[in-house]
PDB file of C-alpha atoms in Angstrom:
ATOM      1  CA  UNK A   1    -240.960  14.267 140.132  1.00 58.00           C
ATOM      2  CA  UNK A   2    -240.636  18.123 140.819  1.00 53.00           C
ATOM      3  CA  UNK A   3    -239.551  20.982 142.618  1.00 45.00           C
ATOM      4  CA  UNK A   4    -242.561  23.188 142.580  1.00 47.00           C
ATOM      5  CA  UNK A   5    -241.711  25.987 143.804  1.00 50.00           C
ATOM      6  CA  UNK A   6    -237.996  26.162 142.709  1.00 48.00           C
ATOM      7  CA  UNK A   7    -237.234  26.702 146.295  1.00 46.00           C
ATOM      8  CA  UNK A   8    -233.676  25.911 146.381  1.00 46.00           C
ATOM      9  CA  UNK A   9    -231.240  27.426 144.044  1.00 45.00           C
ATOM     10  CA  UNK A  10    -230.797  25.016 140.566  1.00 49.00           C
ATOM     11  CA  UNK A  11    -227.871  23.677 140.094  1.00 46.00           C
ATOM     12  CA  UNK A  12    -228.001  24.144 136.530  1.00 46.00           C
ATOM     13  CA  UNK A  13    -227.687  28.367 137.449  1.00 51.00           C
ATOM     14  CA  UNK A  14    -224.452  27.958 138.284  1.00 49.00           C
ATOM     15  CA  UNK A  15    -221.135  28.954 136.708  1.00 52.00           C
ATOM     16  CA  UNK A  16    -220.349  27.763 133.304  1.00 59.00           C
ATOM     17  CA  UNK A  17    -219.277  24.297 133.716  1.00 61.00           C
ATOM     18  CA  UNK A  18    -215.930  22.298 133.790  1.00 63.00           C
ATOM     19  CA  UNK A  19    -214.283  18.443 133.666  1.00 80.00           C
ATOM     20  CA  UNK A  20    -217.222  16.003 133.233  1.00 85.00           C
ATOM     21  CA  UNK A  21    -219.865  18.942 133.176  1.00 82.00           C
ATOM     22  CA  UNK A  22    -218.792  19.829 130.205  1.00 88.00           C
ATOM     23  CA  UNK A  23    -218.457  17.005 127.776  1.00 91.00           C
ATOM     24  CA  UNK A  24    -220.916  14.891 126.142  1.00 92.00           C
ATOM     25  CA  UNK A  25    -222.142  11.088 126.833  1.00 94.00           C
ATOM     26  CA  UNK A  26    -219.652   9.348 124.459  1.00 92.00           C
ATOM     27  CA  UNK A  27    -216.474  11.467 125.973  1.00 94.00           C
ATOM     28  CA  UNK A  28    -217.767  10.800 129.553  1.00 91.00           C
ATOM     29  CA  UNK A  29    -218.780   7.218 129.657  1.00 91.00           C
ATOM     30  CA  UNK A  30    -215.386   6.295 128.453  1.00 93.00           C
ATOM     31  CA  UNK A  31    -214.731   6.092 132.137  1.00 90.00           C
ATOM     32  CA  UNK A  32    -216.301   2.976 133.798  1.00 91.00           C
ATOM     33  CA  UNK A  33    -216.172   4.243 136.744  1.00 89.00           C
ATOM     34  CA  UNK A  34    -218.194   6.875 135.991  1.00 91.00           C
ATOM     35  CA  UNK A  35    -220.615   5.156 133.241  1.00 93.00           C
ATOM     36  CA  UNK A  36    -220.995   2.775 136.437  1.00 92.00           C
ATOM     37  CA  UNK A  37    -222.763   5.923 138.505  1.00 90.00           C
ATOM     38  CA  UNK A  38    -224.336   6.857 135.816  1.00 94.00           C
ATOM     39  CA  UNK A  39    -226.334   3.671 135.186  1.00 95.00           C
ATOM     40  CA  UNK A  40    -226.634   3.740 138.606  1.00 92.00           C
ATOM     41  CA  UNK A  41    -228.359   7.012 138.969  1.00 92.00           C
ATOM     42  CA  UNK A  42    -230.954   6.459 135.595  1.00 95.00           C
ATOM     43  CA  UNK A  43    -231.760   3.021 137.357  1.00 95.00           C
ATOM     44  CA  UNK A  44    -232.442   4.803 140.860  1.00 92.00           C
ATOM     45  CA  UNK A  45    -234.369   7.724 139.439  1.00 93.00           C
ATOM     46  CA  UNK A  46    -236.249   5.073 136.750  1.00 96.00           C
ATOM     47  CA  UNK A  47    -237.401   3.147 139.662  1.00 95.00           C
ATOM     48  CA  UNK A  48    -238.884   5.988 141.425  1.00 91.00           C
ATOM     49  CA  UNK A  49    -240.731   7.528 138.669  1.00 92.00           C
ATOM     50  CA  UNK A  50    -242.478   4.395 138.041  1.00 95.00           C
ATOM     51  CA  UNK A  51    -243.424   4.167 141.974  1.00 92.00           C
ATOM     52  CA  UNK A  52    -244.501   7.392 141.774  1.00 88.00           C
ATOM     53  CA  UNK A  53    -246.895   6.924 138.742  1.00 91.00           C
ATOM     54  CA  UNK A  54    -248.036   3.213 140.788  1.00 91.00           C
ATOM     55  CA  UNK A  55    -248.604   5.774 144.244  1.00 88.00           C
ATOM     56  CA  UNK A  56    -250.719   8.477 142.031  1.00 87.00           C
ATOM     57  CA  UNK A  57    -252.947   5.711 140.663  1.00 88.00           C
ATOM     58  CA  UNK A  58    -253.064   4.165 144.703  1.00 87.00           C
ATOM     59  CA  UNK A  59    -253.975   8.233 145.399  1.00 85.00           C
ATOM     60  CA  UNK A  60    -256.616   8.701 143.507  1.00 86.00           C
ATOM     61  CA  UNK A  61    -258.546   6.155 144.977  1.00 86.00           C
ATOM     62  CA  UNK A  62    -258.737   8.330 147.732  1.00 86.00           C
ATOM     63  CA  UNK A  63    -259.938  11.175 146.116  1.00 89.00           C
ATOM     64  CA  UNK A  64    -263.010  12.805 147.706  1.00 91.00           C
ATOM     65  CA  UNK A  65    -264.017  14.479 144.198  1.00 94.00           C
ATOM     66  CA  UNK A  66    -263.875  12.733 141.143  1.00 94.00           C
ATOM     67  CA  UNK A  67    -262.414  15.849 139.453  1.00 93.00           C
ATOM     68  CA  UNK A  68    -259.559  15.544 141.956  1.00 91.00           C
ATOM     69  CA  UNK A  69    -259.371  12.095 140.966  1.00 91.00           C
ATOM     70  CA  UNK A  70    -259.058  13.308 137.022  1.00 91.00           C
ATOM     71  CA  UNK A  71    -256.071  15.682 138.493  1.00 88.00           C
ATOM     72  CA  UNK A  72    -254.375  12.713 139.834  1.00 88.00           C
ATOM     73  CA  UNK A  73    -254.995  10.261 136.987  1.00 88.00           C
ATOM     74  CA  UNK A  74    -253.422  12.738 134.457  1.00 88.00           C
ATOM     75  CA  UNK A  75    -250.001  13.284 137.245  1.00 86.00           C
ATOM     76  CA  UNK A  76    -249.500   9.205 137.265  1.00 88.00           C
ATOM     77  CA  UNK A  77    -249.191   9.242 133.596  1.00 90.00           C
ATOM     78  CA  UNK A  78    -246.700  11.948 133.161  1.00 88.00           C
ATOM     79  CA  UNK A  79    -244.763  10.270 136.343  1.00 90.00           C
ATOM     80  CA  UNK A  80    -245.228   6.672 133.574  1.00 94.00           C
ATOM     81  CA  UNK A  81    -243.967   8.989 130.763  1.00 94.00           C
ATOM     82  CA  UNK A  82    -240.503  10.396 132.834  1.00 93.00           C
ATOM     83  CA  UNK A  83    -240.043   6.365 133.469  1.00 96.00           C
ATOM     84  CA  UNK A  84    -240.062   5.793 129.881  1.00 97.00           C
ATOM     85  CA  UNK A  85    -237.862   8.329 128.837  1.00 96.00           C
ATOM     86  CA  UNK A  86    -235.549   7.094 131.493  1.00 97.00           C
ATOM     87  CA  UNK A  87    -236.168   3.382 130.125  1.00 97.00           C
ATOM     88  CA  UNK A  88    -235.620   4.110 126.812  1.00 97.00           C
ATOM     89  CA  UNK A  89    -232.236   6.099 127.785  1.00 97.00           C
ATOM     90  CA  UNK A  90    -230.517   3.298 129.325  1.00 98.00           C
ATOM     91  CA  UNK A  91    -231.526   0.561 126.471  1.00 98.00           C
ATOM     92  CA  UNK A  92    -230.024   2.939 124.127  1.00 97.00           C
ATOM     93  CA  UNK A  93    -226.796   2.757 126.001  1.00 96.00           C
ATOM     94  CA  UNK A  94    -226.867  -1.089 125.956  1.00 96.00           C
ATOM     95  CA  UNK A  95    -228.321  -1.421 129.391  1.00 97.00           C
ATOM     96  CA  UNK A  96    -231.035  -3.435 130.624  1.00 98.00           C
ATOM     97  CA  UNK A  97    -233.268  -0.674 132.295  1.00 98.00           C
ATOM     98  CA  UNK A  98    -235.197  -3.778 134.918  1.00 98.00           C
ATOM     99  CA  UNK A  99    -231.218  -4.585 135.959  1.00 97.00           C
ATOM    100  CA  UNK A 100    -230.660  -0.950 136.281  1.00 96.00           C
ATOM    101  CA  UNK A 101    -233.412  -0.836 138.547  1.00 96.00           C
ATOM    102  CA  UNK A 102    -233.093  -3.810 140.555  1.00 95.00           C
ATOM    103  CA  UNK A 103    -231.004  -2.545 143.088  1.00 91.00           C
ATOM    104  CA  UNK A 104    -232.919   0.284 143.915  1.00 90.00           C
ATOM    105  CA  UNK A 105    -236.258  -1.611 144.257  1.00 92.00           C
ATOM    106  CA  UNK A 106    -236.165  -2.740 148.352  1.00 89.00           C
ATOM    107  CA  UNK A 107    -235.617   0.693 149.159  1.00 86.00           C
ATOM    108  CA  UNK A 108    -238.141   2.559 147.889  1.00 88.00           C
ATOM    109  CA  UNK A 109    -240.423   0.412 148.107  1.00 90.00           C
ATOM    110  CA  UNK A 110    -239.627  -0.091 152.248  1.00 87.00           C
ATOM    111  CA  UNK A 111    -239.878   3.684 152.291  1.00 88.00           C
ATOM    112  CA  UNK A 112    -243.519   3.428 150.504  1.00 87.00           C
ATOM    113  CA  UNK A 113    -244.251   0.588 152.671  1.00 88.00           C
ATOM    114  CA  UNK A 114    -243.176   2.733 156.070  1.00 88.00           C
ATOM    115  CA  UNK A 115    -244.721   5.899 154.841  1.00 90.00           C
ATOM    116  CA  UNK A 116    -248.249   4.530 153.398  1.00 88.00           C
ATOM    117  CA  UNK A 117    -250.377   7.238 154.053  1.00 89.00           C
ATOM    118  CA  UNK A 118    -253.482   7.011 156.316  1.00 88.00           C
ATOM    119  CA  UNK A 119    -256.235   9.539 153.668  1.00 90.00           C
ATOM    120  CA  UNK A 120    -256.340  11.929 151.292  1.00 90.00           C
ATOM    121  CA  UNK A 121    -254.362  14.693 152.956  1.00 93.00           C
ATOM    122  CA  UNK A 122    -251.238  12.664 154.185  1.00 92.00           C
ATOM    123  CA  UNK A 123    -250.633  11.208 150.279  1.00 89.00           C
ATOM    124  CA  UNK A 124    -250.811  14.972 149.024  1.00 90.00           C
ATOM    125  CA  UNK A 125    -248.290  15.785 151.384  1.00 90.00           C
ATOM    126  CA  UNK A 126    -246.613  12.667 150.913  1.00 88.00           C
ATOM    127  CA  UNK A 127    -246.093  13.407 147.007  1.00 83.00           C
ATOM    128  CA  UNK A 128    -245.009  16.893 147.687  1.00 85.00           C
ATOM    129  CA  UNK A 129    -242.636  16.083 150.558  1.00 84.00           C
ATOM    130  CA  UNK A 130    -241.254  13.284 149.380  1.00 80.00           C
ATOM    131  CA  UNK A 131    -240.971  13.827 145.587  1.00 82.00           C
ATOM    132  CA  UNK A 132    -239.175  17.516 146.337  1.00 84.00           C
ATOM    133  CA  UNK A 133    -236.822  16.183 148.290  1.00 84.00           C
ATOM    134  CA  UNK A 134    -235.711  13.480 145.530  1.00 83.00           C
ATOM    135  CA  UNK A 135    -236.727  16.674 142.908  1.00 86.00           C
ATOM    136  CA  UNK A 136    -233.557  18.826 144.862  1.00 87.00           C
ATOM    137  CA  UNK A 137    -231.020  15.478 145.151  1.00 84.00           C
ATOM    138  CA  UNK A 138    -231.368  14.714 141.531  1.00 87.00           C
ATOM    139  CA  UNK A 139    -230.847  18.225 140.391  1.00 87.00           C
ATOM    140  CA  UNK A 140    -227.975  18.908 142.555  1.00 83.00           C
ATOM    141  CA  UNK A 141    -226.298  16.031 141.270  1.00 84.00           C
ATOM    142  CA  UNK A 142    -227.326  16.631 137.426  1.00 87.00           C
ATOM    143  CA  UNK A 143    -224.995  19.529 137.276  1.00 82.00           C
ATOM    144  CA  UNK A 144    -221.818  17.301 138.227  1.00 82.00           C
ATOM    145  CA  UNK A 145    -223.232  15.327 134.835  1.00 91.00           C
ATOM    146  CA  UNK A 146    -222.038  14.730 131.106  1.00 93.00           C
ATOM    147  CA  UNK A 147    -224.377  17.109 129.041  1.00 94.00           C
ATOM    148  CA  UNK A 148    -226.366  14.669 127.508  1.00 95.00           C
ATOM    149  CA  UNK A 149    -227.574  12.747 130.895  1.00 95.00           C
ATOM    150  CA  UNK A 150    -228.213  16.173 132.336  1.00 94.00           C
ATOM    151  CA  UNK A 151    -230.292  17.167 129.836  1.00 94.00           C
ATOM    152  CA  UNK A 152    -232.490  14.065 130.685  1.00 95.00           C
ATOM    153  CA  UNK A 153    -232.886  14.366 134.173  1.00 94.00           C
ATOM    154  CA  UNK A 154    -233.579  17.774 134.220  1.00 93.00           C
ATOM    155  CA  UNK A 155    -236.901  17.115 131.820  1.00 92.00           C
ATOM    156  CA  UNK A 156    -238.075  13.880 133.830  1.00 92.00           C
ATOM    157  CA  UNK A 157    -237.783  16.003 136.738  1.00 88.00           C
ATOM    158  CA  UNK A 158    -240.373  18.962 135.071  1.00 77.00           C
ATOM    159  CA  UNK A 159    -243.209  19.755 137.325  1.00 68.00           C
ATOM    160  CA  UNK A 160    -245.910  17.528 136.937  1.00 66.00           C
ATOM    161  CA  UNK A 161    -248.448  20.326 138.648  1.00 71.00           C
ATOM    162  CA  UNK A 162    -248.728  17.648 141.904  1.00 76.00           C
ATOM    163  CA  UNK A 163    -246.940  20.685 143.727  1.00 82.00           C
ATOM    164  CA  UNK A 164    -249.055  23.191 143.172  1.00 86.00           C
ATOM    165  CA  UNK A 165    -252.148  21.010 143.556  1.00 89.00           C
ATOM    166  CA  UNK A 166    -250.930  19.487 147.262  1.00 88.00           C
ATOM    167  CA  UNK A 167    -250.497  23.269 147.957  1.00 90.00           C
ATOM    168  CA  UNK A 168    -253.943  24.241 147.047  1.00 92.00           C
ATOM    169  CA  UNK A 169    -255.597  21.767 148.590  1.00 92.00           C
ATOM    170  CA  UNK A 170    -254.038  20.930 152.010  1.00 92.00           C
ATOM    171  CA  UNK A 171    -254.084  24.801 152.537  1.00 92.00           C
ATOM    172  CA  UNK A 172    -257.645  24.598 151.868  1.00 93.00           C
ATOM    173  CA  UNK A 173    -258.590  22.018 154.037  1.00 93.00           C
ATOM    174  CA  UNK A 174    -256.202  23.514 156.890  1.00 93.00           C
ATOM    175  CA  UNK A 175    -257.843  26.423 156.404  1.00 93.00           C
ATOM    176  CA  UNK A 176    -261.526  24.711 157.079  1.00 95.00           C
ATOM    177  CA  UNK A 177    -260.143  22.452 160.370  1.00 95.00           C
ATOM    178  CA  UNK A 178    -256.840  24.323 161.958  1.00 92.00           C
ATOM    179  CA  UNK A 179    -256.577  21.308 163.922  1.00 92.00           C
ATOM    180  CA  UNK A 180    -255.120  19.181 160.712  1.00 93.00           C
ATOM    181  CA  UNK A 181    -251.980  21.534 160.792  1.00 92.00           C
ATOM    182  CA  UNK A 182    -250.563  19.386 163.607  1.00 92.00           C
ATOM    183  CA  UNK A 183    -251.325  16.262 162.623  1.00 94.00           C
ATOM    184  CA  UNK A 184    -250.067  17.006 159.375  1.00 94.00           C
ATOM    185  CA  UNK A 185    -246.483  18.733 160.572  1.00 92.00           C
ATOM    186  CA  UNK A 186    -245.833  15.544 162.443  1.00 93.00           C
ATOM    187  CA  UNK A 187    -246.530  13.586 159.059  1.00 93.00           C
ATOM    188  CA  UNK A 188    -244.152  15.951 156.905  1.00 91.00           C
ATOM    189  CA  UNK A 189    -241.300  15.651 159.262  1.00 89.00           C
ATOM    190  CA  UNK A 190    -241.683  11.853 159.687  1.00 91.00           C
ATOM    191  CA  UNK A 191    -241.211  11.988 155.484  1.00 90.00           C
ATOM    192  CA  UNK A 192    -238.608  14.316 155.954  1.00 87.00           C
ATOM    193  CA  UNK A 193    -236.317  11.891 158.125  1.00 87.00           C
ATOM    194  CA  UNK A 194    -237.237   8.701 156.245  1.00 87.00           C
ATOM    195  CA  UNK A 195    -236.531  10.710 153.039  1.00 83.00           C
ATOM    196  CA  UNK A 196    -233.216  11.305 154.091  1.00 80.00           C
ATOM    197  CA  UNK A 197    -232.204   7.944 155.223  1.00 81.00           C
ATOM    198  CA  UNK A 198    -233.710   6.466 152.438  1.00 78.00           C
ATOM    199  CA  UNK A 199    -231.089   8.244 149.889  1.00 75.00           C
ATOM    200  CA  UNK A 200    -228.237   8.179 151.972  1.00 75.00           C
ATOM    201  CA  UNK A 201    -228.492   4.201 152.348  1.00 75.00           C
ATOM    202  CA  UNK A 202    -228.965   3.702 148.764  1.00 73.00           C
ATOM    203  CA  UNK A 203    -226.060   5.990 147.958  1.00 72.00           C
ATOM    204  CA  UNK A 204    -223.845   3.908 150.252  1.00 73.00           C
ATOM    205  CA  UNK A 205    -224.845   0.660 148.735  1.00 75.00           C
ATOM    206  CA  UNK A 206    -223.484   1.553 145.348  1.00 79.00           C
ATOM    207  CA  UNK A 207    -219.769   1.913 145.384  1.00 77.00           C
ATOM    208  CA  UNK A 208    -219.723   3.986 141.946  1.00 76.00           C
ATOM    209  CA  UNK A 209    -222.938   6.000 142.895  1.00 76.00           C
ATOM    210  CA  UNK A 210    -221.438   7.672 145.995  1.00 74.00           C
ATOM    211  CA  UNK A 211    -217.737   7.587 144.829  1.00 74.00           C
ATOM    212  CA  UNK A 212    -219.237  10.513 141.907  1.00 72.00           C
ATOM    213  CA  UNK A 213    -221.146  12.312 144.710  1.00 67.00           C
ATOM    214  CA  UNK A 214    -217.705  12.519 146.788  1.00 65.00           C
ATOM    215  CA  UNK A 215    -215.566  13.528 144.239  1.00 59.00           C
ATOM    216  CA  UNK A 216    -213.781  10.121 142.939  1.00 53.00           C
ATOM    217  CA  UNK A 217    -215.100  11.059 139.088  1.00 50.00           C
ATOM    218  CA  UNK A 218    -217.878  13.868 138.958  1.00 48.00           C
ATOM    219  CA  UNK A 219    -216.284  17.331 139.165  1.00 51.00           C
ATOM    220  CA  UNK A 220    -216.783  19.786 141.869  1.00 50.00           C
ATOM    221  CA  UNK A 221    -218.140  16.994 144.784  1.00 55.00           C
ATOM    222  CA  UNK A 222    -216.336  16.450 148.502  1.00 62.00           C
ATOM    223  CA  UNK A 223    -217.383  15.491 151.855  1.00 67.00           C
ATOM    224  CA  UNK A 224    -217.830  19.444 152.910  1.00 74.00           C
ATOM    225  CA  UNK A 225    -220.004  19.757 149.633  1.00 72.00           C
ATOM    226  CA  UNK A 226    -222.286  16.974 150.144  1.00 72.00           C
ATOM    227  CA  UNK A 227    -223.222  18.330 153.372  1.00 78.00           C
ATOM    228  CA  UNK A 228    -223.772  21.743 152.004  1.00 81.00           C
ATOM    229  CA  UNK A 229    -226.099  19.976 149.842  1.00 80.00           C
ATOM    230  CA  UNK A 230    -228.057  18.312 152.091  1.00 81.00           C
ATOM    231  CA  UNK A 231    -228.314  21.519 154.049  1.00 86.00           C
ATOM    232  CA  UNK A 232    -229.504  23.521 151.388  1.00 88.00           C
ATOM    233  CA  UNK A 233    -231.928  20.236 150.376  1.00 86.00           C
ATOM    234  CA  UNK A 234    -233.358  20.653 153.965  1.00 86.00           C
ATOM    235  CA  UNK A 235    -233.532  24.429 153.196  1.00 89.00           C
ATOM    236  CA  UNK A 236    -236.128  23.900 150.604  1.00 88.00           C
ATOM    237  CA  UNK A 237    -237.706  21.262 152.485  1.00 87.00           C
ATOM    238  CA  UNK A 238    -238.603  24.243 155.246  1.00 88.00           C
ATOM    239  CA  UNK A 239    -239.747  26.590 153.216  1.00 89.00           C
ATOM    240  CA  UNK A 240    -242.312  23.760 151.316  1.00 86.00           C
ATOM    241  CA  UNK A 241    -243.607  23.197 154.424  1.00 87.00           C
ATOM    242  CA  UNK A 242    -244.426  27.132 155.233  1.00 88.00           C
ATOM    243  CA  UNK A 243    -245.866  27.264 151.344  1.00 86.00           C
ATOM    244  CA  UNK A 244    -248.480  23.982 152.664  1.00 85.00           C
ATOM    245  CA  UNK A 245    -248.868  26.724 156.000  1.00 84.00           C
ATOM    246  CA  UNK A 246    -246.794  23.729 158.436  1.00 83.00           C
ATOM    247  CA  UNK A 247    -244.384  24.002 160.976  1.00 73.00           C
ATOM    248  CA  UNK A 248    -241.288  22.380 159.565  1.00 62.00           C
TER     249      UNK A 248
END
């Protein structure tokens, strides 16, 4: 997963941190509450890299180039090596990374299932709608985290260059047939709203997950905050779609 083109403001550049933000794994997970969320959030984020790296291989499939399909081969396994990082992470904490994931499966894979793209184009924009968004969520919550976890999420959320290469080539190919723009626009803001609903189910579903993101154990969370985040989340998902040259 990514944020490309760092378009909203990282979490991590903010002041010096506080509370839970400030200590390390063993001090934090002493809570259970919040080694609950935790857990949670490795198991949610674990489950989409390895969709993503399953939806790269699916992508390059479509590939009109086999070059292109080269690019895409070589995203899926850095999206394979994030999940194994993640995997490895929760074992090491005593937890079994497939029950960790579990819970997150149905949804993602209904929003996969509800957003299968039709070609090429609509799975570029897919990846770089759809993985940003997750990309800005994860990163906004990392720096509420204990210093060790944030560390982690921050690298399994490096850019895996699938921004830059949806950029280059829907631009391209909008470039060559104007009329794709619309078409495409349509598609981004479908992604957008499914996005969106997708996450804020699968926050409510987990008790300890959205209890953190509200302010019951992470530091620095409330209602009003969580809806400054998804404003600034749908911020950055605006000006991605101006960087792809679409109408948000």
């Amino acid at each position: 997963m990514e944020t490309p083109d760092n378009a909203t403001e990282h979490p991590e550049e903010a002041p010096a941190a506080t509370g839970i933000a400030a200590q390390d794994w063993a001090t934090a997970s002493a809570e259970p509450q919040y080694r609950a969320a935790v857990v949670d959030l490795l198991g949610a984020l674990a489950y989409g890299e390895l969709a993503a790296f399953e939806r790269l291989a699916e992508d390059a499939k479509l590939a009109p180039t086999l070059g292109d399909k080269a690019e895409l081969a070589k995203m899926a396994s850095a999206e394979f090596h994030h999940f194994e990082r993640l995997s490895d992470r929760l074992a090491a904490v005593d937890e079994d990374p497939t029950a960790a994931m579990e819970p997150f499966a149905k949804a993602l894979d209904d929003f996969h299932r509800q957003t299968a793209p039709s070609d090429w184009l609509e799975g570029l924009v897919k990846a770089y709608v759809g993985d940003s968004i997750a990309s800005d969520f994860y990163r906004e919550v990392a720096a509420r985290l204990d210093t060790d976890t944030r560390s982690l999420v921050l690298a399994v959320l490096d850019d895996t260059g699938h921004g830059n290469f949806a950029v280059e080539k829907v631009r391209a190919a909008i470039e060559a047939d104007p009329r794709l723009g619309g078409r495409l626009a349509l598609w981004a803001r479908r992604l957008m709203g499914e996005a969106l609903s997708q996450a804020q189910r699968v926050v409510a579903d987990r008790d300890a997950l959205s209890t953190m993101l509200v302010g019951g154990v992470a530091d620095g969370f409330d209602l009003a905050e969580v809806g400054r985040m998804f404003s600034r989340i749908t911020e950055a998902h605006t000006k991605r779609m101006a960087a792809l040259g679409l109408a948000a």
